[in-house]
Short mmCIF file of C-alpha atoms in Angstrom, two decimals:
data_model
loop_
_atom_site.label_atom_id
_atom_site.label_comp_id
_atom_site.label_asym_id
_atom_site.label_seq_id
_atom_site.Cartn_x
_atom_site.Cartn_y
_atom_site.Cartn_z
CA MET A 1 -26.49 31.75 20.53
CA THR A 2 -23.21 33.10 21.78
CA ALA A 3 -21.40 34.07 25.22
CA THR A 4 -18.04 35.69 26.67
CA ASP A 5 -15.86 34.90 28.92
CA ASP A 6 -15.10 36.33 32.02
CA THR A 7 -11.68 37.68 30.88
CA GLY A 8 -13.06 39.92 28.27
CA GLY A 9 -12.53 37.75 25.21
CA ALA A 10 -14.72 37.57 21.32
CA ASN A 11 -17.95 35.97 21.61
CA ARG A 12 -18.33 32.63 20.42
CA THR A 13 -21.43 30.62 19.42
CA ALA A 14 -22.58 28.45 22.34
CA GLU A 15 -22.84 24.92 20.99
CA ALA A 16 -21.01 21.92 21.86
CA PRO A 17 -17.26 21.36 20.62
CA PHE A 18 -18.27 18.17 18.50
CA ASP A 19 -21.45 19.80 16.15
CA TRP A 20 -19.93 20.08 13.65
CA LEU A 21 -19.31 16.76 13.06
CA ASP A 22 -23.40 15.86 12.28
CA ALA A 23 -23.21 18.60 9.48
CA ALA A 24 -20.04 17.00 7.98
CA ALA A 25 -22.26 12.57 8.22
CA ASP A 26 -24.38 14.30 6.11
CA ARG A 27 -22.61 15.89 3.08
CA ARG A 28 -20.91 12.92 2.83
CA ARG A 29 -24.16 10.90 3.30
CA SER A 30 -25.70 13.66 0.42
CA ALA A 31 -22.72 12.50 -1.00
CA GLY A 32 -23.06 8.80 -0.99
CA LEU A 33 -19.53 8.88 0.18
CA VAL A 34 -20.33 6.96 3.88
CA ARG A 35 -17.78 4.45 4.67
CA THR A 36 -19.08 1.20 6.22
CA LEU A 37 -17.70 -1.10 9.02
CA ARG A 38 -18.23 -4.66 8.65
CA PRO A 39 -16.43 -7.33 10.66
CA ARG A 40 -15.92 -10.78 8.57
CA PRO A 41 -16.81 -13.84 10.82
CA ALA A 42 -13.69 -16.35 10.03
CA ASP A 43 -16.04 -19.21 7.38
CA GLU A 44 -17.78 -16.18 5.62
CA ALA A 45 -18.83 -18.28 2.19
CA LEU A 46 -18.41 -15.28 -0.43
CA LEU A 47 -15.22 -15.52 -3.26
CA ASN A 48 -12.73 -12.74 -2.01
CA LEU A 49 -11.44 -10.70 -4.84
CA ALA A 50 -10.91 -7.35 -2.77
CA GLY A 51 -8.34 -8.20 0.11
CA ASN A 52 -4.69 -8.35 -1.37
CA ASP A 53 -3.84 -11.73 -0.11
CA TYR A 54 -2.51 -12.27 -3.69
CA LEU A 55 -0.89 -15.46 -2.96
CA GLY A 56 -3.74 -16.62 -1.30
CA LEU A 57 -0.85 -17.24 2.05
CA VAL A 58 -3.49 -14.98 4.79
CA ARG A 59 -4.45 -19.08 6.01
CA HIS A 60 -2.17 -21.28 4.41
CA PRO A 61 -0.96 -24.20 7.30
CA ARG A 62 3.04 -23.69 6.58
CA VAL A 63 1.91 -19.42 7.12
CA THR A 64 -0.82 -20.02 10.45
CA ARG A 65 1.39 -22.25 11.61
CA ALA A 66 4.22 -20.48 11.31
CA ALA A 67 2.49 -17.66 13.28
CA ALA A 68 1.11 -19.41 16.04
CA ASP A 69 4.11 -21.27 16.87
CA ALA A 70 6.29 -17.72 16.90
CA ALA A 71 3.57 -16.68 19.51
CA LEU A 72 3.25 -19.77 21.73
CA ARG A 73 7.45 -18.96 21.50
CA TRP A 74 7.42 -14.99 22.42
CA GLY A 75 3.73 -14.08 23.06
CA GLY A 76 2.12 -12.33 21.65
CA GLY A 77 3.06 -8.91 21.86
CA ALA A 78 6.39 -7.65 20.97
CA THR A 79 6.74 -6.09 24.68
CA GLY A 80 8.43 -2.58 23.92
CA SER A 81 10.00 -0.39 20.42
CA ARG A 82 12.53 -2.23 18.93
CA LEU A 83 15.59 -0.45 20.88
CA VAL A 84 13.70 -1.27 24.35
CA THR A 85 12.64 -4.46 24.13
CA GLY A 86 10.60 -5.24 20.80
CA SER A 87 13.31 -6.51 18.73
CA THR A 88 13.82 -10.44 18.77
CA GLU A 89 16.01 -12.94 16.68
CA LEU A 90 12.77 -13.30 14.47
CA HIS A 91 12.67 -10.40 14.18
CA ALA A 92 16.24 -10.19 13.20
CA GLU A 93 15.63 -13.44 11.26
CA LEU A 94 13.16 -11.56 9.28
CA GLU A 95 14.62 -8.89 7.99
CA ALA A 96 17.95 -10.99 6.84
CA GLU A 97 15.57 -12.97 4.88
CA LEU A 98 14.16 -10.33 3.38
CA ALA A 99 16.96 -8.73 2.03
CA ALA A 100 18.20 -11.27 0.79
CA PHE A 101 15.41 -12.63 -1.10
CA CYS A 102 14.25 -8.98 -2.58
CA GLY A 103 18.59 -8.06 -3.53
CA ALA A 104 19.14 -5.74 -1.29
CA GLU A 105 21.90 -4.88 1.62
CA ALA A 106 19.46 -4.57 4.49
CA ALA A 107 16.62 -3.94 5.61
CA LEU A 108 14.16 -2.91 9.18
CA VAL A 109 10.95 -4.10 10.24
CA PHE A 110 8.24 -2.10 11.05
CA SER A 111 4.10 -2.37 12.20
CA SER A 112 3.54 -1.42 8.82
CA GLY A 113 3.49 -0.72 6.28
CA TYR A 114 2.44 3.07 7.12
CA THR A 115 4.43 3.73 9.41
CA ALA A 116 7.31 2.90 7.12
CA ASN A 117 6.71 5.15 4.92
CA LEU A 118 6.47 7.50 7.69
CA ALA A 119 10.00 6.58 8.52
CA ALA A 120 12.23 6.83 5.27
CA LEU A 121 10.21 10.23 3.93
CA THR A 122 10.97 12.02 7.85
CA ALA A 123 14.23 10.18 8.42
CA LEU A 124 15.92 10.56 4.81
CA VAL A 125 14.93 14.45 4.25
CA ASP A 126 18.31 16.33 5.01
CA PRO A 127 17.75 18.42 7.88
CA ASP A 128 20.52 21.04 7.45
CA PRO A 129 18.53 24.20 5.95
CA ALA A 130 21.66 25.19 4.40
CA ALA A 131 21.82 22.18 1.83
CA GLY A 132 17.62 22.30 1.72
CA THR A 133 15.42 18.60 0.49
CA VAL A 134 12.98 18.60 -1.90
CA ILE A 135 10.51 15.52 -2.47
CA VAL A 136 9.28 14.97 -6.60
CA SER A 137 5.87 12.35 -5.76
CA ASP A 138 4.01 11.11 -7.96
CA ALA A 139 1.18 12.93 -8.63
CA LEU A 140 -1.33 9.18 -8.13
CA ASN A 141 1.07 7.59 -4.49
CA HIS A 142 -0.94 6.06 -1.69
CA ALA A 143 -1.73 7.86 1.37
CA SER A 144 1.00 6.74 3.30
CA LEU A 145 3.23 8.77 1.39
CA ILE A 146 1.36 11.49 0.91
CA ASP A 147 1.86 11.97 4.90
CA GLY A 148 4.98 11.63 4.74
CA CYS A 149 5.84 14.26 2.79
CA ARG A 150 3.45 16.50 5.17
CA LEU A 151 5.81 15.32 7.96
CA ALA A 152 8.85 15.58 6.20
CA ARG A 153 9.02 19.77 6.15
CA ALA A 154 10.52 19.81 2.80
CA ARG A 155 9.68 21.47 -0.44
CA VAL A 156 7.35 18.97 -2.40
CA ALA A 157 6.91 19.52 -6.02
CA ARG A 158 3.99 17.08 -6.93
CA VAL A 159 4.73 15.85 -10.54
CA ALA A 160 1.88 14.54 -13.45
CA HIS A 161 1.90 10.65 -12.64
CA ARG A 162 3.74 7.72 -14.71
CA SER A 163 5.77 10.89 -16.25
CA PRO A 164 9.87 10.74 -15.34
CA ASP A 165 9.71 14.20 -18.09
CA ALA A 166 8.20 15.66 -15.31
CA VAL A 167 10.52 14.46 -12.87
CA ARG A 168 13.72 15.74 -15.12
CA ALA A 169 12.32 19.00 -15.11
CA GLU A 170 11.60 19.08 -11.69
CA LEU A 171 14.64 18.14 -10.58
CA ALA A 172 16.37 19.90 -13.07
CA ALA A 173 14.75 23.20 -12.26
CA ARG A 174 15.02 22.32 -8.17
CA PRO A 175 17.00 25.37 -6.08
CA GLU A 176 17.83 22.83 -3.46
CA ARG A 177 20.62 20.70 -3.38
CA ARG A 178 19.13 17.70 -2.35
CA ALA A 179 15.96 15.74 -3.89
CA LEU A 180 14.54 12.35 -3.05
CA LEU A 181 11.75 10.55 -5.45
CA VAL A 182 9.04 9.54 -4.10
CA THR A 183 6.87 6.89 -6.17
CA ASP A 184 4.67 4.16 -5.57
CA SER A 185 6.41 0.91 -7.76
CA VAL A 186 1.97 -0.20 -8.61
CA PHE A 187 -0.80 2.15 -8.34
CA SER A 188 -3.08 0.76 -5.85
CA VAL A 189 -6.61 2.00 -7.55
CA ASP A 190 -5.28 1.06 -11.08
CA GLY A 191 -3.07 -1.44 -11.10
CA ASP A 192 -0.44 0.85 -13.85
CA ALA A 193 3.27 1.07 -12.46
CA ALA A 194 6.00 3.07 -12.44
CA PRO A 195 8.63 3.47 -15.03
CA LEU A 196 11.06 2.52 -12.79
CA ALA A 197 14.13 2.57 -15.32
CA ALA A 198 13.97 5.96 -16.78
CA HIS A 199 12.49 7.23 -13.23
CA ALA A 200 15.67 5.88 -11.76
CA ALA A 201 17.55 7.41 -14.99
CA ALA A 202 16.32 10.58 -14.55
CA CYS A 203 17.66 11.04 -10.35
CA ARG A 204 21.26 9.50 -11.51
CA ASP A 205 21.69 12.27 -13.81
CA HIS A 206 20.43 15.25 -11.09
CA GLY A 207 21.55 14.02 -8.25
CA ALA A 208 18.82 12.87 -6.52
CA ALA A 209 17.90 9.40 -4.74
CA LEU A 210 14.93 6.68 -5.63
CA LEU A 211 12.59 6.05 -2.79
CA VAL A 212 9.28 3.59 -3.80
CA ASP A 213 7.47 1.97 -2.64
CA ASP A 214 6.68 -2.17 -3.27
CA ALA A 215 3.55 -2.93 -1.87
CA HIS A 216 1.89 -3.82 -5.07
CA GLY A 217 4.95 -5.07 -6.17
CA LEU A 218 7.13 -8.14 -3.50
CA GLY A 219 4.85 -11.24 -4.39
CA VAL A 220 3.98 -10.32 -7.71
CA LEU A 221 6.87 -8.46 -9.90
CA GLY A 222 9.77 -9.50 -10.52
CA PRO A 223 12.40 -13.00 -10.89
CA GLY A 224 10.04 -15.19 -8.96
CA GLY A 225 8.18 -12.67 -6.47
CA SER A 226 11.67 -10.74 -5.75
CA GLY A 227 10.02 -7.15 -6.12
CA ALA A 228 9.99 -4.61 -8.84
CA LEU A 229 13.14 -2.97 -7.81
CA ALA A 230 14.01 -6.75 -8.98
CA ALA A 231 12.61 -6.27 -12.05
CA ALA A 232 13.82 -2.88 -13.31
CA GLY A 233 17.37 -3.67 -12.50
CA LEU A 234 17.52 -1.73 -9.31
CA ALA A 235 17.94 -4.09 -6.46
CA GLY A 236 20.51 -3.26 -3.73
CA ALA A 237 22.06 -0.30 -6.24
CA PRO A 238 22.74 2.54 -3.57
CA ASP A 239 20.74 5.09 -4.41
CA VAL A 240 17.49 3.29 -4.69
CA VAL A 241 15.16 2.33 -1.10
CA ALA A 242 12.51 0.23 -0.94
CA THR A 243 10.05 -0.12 1.46
CA VAL A 244 7.48 -2.74 1.96
CA THR A 245 4.40 -3.95 3.73
CA LEU A 246 4.06 -8.33 4.71
CA SER A 247 0.51 -7.16 4.46
CA LYS A 248 -0.25 -8.16 1.67
CA SER A 249 1.74 -10.97 -0.53
CA LEU A 250 2.84 -12.18 2.09
CA GLY A 251 -0.33 -12.71 3.44
CA SER A 252 0.94 -10.56 7.58
CA GLN A 253 1.08 -7.82 9.19
CA GLY A 254 3.68 -5.04 8.80
CA GLY A 255 6.19 -3.14 6.91
CA ALA A 256 9.86 -2.73 5.88
CA VAL A 257 12.31 -0.44 4.78
CA LEU A 258 15.22 -1.98 2.51
CA GLY A 259 18.33 -0.06 0.69
CA PRO A 260 21.57 0.32 1.58
CA ARG A 261 22.89 -0.85 5.10
CA ARG A 262 24.07 2.79 5.59
CA VAL A 263 20.84 3.84 4.59
CA ILE A 264 19.37 1.39 7.54
CA GLU A 265 21.21 2.23 9.98
CA HIS A 266 19.76 6.01 9.44
CA LEU A 267 16.41 5.47 10.61
CA VAL A 268 17.03 3.18 13.68
CA GLN A 269 18.55 6.41 14.48
CA ALA A 270 16.76 8.47 13.41
CA ALA A 271 12.98 7.08 11.71
CA ARG A 272 10.53 8.16 14.60
CA THR A 273 7.82 5.96 13.88
CA PHE A 274 11.03 2.68 14.61
CA ILE A 275 12.26 5.26 18.19
CA PHE A 276 8.62 5.69 18.64
CA ASP A 277 6.75 2.97 17.94
CA THR A 278 5.67 -1.17 19.64
CA GLY A 279 7.50 -3.53 17.52
CA LEU A 280 6.32 -6.21 15.31
CA ALA A 281 4.26 -8.74 17.08
CA PRO A 282 6.03 -11.99 17.03
CA ALA A 283 2.94 -14.08 15.09
CA SER A 284 3.25 -11.16 12.65
CA VAL A 285 7.18 -11.48 12.04
CA GLY A 286 6.16 -15.78 12.10
CA ALA A 287 4.10 -15.33 8.85
CA ALA A 288 5.41 -13.41 7.40
CA LEU A 289 9.40 -15.50 7.55
CA GLY A 290 6.71 -18.59 6.99
CA ALA A 291 5.25 -17.10 3.99
CA LEU A 292 8.40 -15.90 2.30
CA ARG A 293 9.82 -19.00 1.96
CA LEU A 294 7.14 -20.59 0.88
CA LEU A 295 7.24 -18.16 -1.14
CA ARG A 296 10.88 -19.38 -2.20
CA GLU A 297 9.77 -22.12 -2.85
CA GLU A 298 7.06 -21.71 -4.73
CA PRO A 299 8.14 -18.56 -7.73
CA GLU A 300 5.49 -19.70 -10.02
CA ARG A 301 2.92 -18.82 -7.32
CA ALA A 302 4.08 -14.75 -8.82
CA ASP A 303 3.78 -15.93 -12.65
CA ARG A 304 -0.36 -17.23 -11.32
CA ALA A 305 -1.25 -14.08 -9.46
CA ARG A 306 -0.04 -11.81 -12.87
CA GLN A 307 -1.90 -13.79 -15.17
CA VAL A 308 -4.58 -13.97 -13.10
CA ALA A 309 -5.44 -10.17 -13.48
CA ARG A 310 -4.81 -10.63 -16.79
CA GLU A 311 -7.23 -12.83 -17.49
CA LEU A 312 -9.45 -11.36 -14.70
CA SER A 313 -9.52 -7.93 -17.04
CA SER A 314 -8.98 -9.84 -20.49
CA ARG A 315 -12.64 -11.35 -19.53
CA LEU A 316 -14.31 -7.95 -18.60
CA ALA A 317 -12.96 -5.54 -21.34
CA ALA A 318 -14.51 -8.33 -23.82
CA ALA A 319 -18.04 -7.93 -21.95
CA GLY A 320 -18.22 -4.01 -23.36
CA LEU A 321 -16.81 -2.75 -19.20
CA ASP A 322 -13.86 0.26 -18.05
CA VAL A 323 -11.24 -2.04 -16.94
CA SER A 324 -7.77 -1.37 -16.51
CA VAL A 325 -4.91 -3.95 -18.36
CA PRO A 326 -3.01 -4.69 -15.15
CA ASP A 327 0.34 -4.63 -15.17
CA ALA A 328 0.48 -6.59 -11.52
CA ALA A 329 -2.83 -8.33 -9.21
CA VAL A 330 -5.03 -5.09 -9.37
CA VAL A 331 -7.72 -4.41 -11.09
CA SER A 332 -10.23 -1.73 -11.76
CA VAL A 333 -13.68 -0.92 -13.85
CA ARG A 334 -14.44 2.34 -13.51
CA VAL A 335 -17.74 2.84 -12.45
CA HIS A 336 -19.83 6.56 -13.28
CA SER A 337 -21.27 7.28 -9.15
CA PRO A 338 -19.85 6.29 -6.03
CA GLU A 339 -24.20 4.75 -5.97
CA ALA A 340 -23.48 2.56 -8.54
CA ALA A 341 -20.51 1.38 -7.86
CA LEU A 342 -21.71 1.49 -4.05
CA ALA A 343 -24.75 -1.25 -5.72
CA TRP A 344 -22.61 -3.33 -7.80
CA ALA A 345 -20.53 -4.30 -5.04
CA ALA A 346 -23.82 -4.91 -2.66
CA ALA A 347 -25.19 -7.11 -6.02
CA CYS A 348 -22.26 -8.29 -6.67
CA ARG A 349 -21.87 -9.54 -2.76
CA GLU A 350 -25.28 -10.79 -1.91
CA ARG A 351 -24.40 -13.17 -4.77
CA GLY A 352 -21.55 -14.19 -3.27
CA LEU A 353 -18.97 -11.84 -4.54
CA LEU A 354 -16.52 -9.96 -1.97
CA VAL A 355 -15.36 -7.20 -5.16
CA GLY A 356 -13.63 -3.68 -3.84
CA CYS A 357 -15.28 -0.11 -4.12
CA PHE A 358 -12.97 2.80 -4.37
CA ARG A 359 -15.10 5.89 -4.22
CA PRO A 360 -13.70 9.99 -4.04
CA PRO A 361 -11.59 11.14 -2.26
CA SER A 362 -10.26 7.71 -2.48
CA VAL A 363 -10.34 7.83 -6.00
CA PRO A 364 -8.42 10.91 -7.40
CA ASP A 365 -9.16 11.58 -10.66
CA ARG A 366 -13.64 11.34 -9.96
CA TRP A 367 -14.18 7.91 -11.70
CA SER A 368 -15.40 5.44 -9.15
CA ARG A 369 -14.56 2.28 -9.06
CA LEU A 370 -14.77 -1.34 -8.60
CA ARG A 371 -11.85 -2.57 -7.12
CA LEU A 372 -10.64 -6.26 -8.03
CA THR A 373 -7.34 -8.14 -6.90
CA ALA A 374 -6.44 -11.22 -8.03
CA ARG A 375 -4.93 -14.40 -6.28
CA ALA A 376 -2.22 -17.45 -7.25
CA ASP A 377 -4.80 -19.25 -5.43
CA LEU A 378 -8.36 -19.00 -7.50
CA THR A 379 -8.71 -21.68 -9.78
CA ASP A 380 -10.68 -21.58 -13.60
CA ASP A 381 -13.99 -22.04 -12.18
CA GLN A 382 -13.76 -19.33 -9.35
CA ILE A 383 -12.80 -17.02 -12.48
CA ALA A 384 -14.78 -18.35 -14.29
CA ARG A 385 -17.74 -17.90 -11.11
CA ALA A 386 -16.81 -13.67 -10.77
CA VAL A 387 -16.96 -12.58 -14.50
CA ARG A 388 -20.17 -13.95 -14.69
CA LEU A 389 -21.66 -12.27 -10.91
CA ILE A 390 -19.90 -8.54 -12.27
CA THR A 391 -20.84 -8.61 -16.27
CA GLY A 392 -24.70 -9.84 -14.93
CA THR A 393 -24.67 -7.14 -12.38
CA ALA A 394 -23.63 -4.77 -13.51
CA PRO A 395 -24.68 -1.54 -14.08
CA ALA A 396 -26.45 0.27 -16.78
CA ARG A 397 -24.00 2.76 -19.29
#
């Protein structure tokens, strides 16, 4: 059935404007790619290897007390954007301590790691068309980096995963005056680390800047968990910028950009996700600050998180599973289909173990995975139990 508008416009199919969503939902179901929200209770009795609480700080009494104290003092919300009323003394305190911990000149806190990445990418592209900027992006970068590249309105060159040679070739051949290489420090699907020292050398040889998303490195890599840039000897470098999240190792919520002071000052003036977004809630600021101080006192938590990841990987590999070798705290186990991954994760859950389940399009190589996140507070008995449950429920190959 068709209809014609009274201005003589073209005929259009007479259907409700959102009918197409039903067909899209059918396609997801047939491909085994339906995602489900599953609210969890506060006292869920599952061994959790799915969350990103790498250091086991989400429920630490000092972290939760710091969050509660901040809410009691500053209120439930920031009340506005950071440039209006949303900056508190607590925000400034966190920024100073986070920058010092990571070896950066300055830091700027955002409402999420996602908005921090959008800010850094969009604001660090030179808007002068006469100069031009190319963004060189690792093929397996996180979705927030990909979205930032799209919003930056610069040419984006996608290069082979973890390949300094591909980076060098792209930088050398570029017609643009300016260039920005962007990469995760630790890639969130398989837990492999970027060759940051080699990337930095390529950038310096070709006059490019380096932007590193250290979401999965902060708290796990570097001396005392100070991050992947510190581990690579790049902390405080004048041509390197890092983004981090406060929602993983620091057990809170929010994000930050760290780097040279002039970069941070520029973001305050130019980053739309800073200027127009409500500031991070005080409770989240307080929790992150409490966790950061705790990590400074207990740097061994970073070593333990990596140790747990290696132990999980080696035991699962010994059982014959297709498992990644972790560079940080993420371990993945490949499985042949989305349906098999879902069934495997469900079988683990039924037996008391919560694991992540990654399926296309979240994984670019079409291999579905169980994704396991190591925690510094896991005991040897819990590690053994997790391995036993994962291997005991593995699908037939």
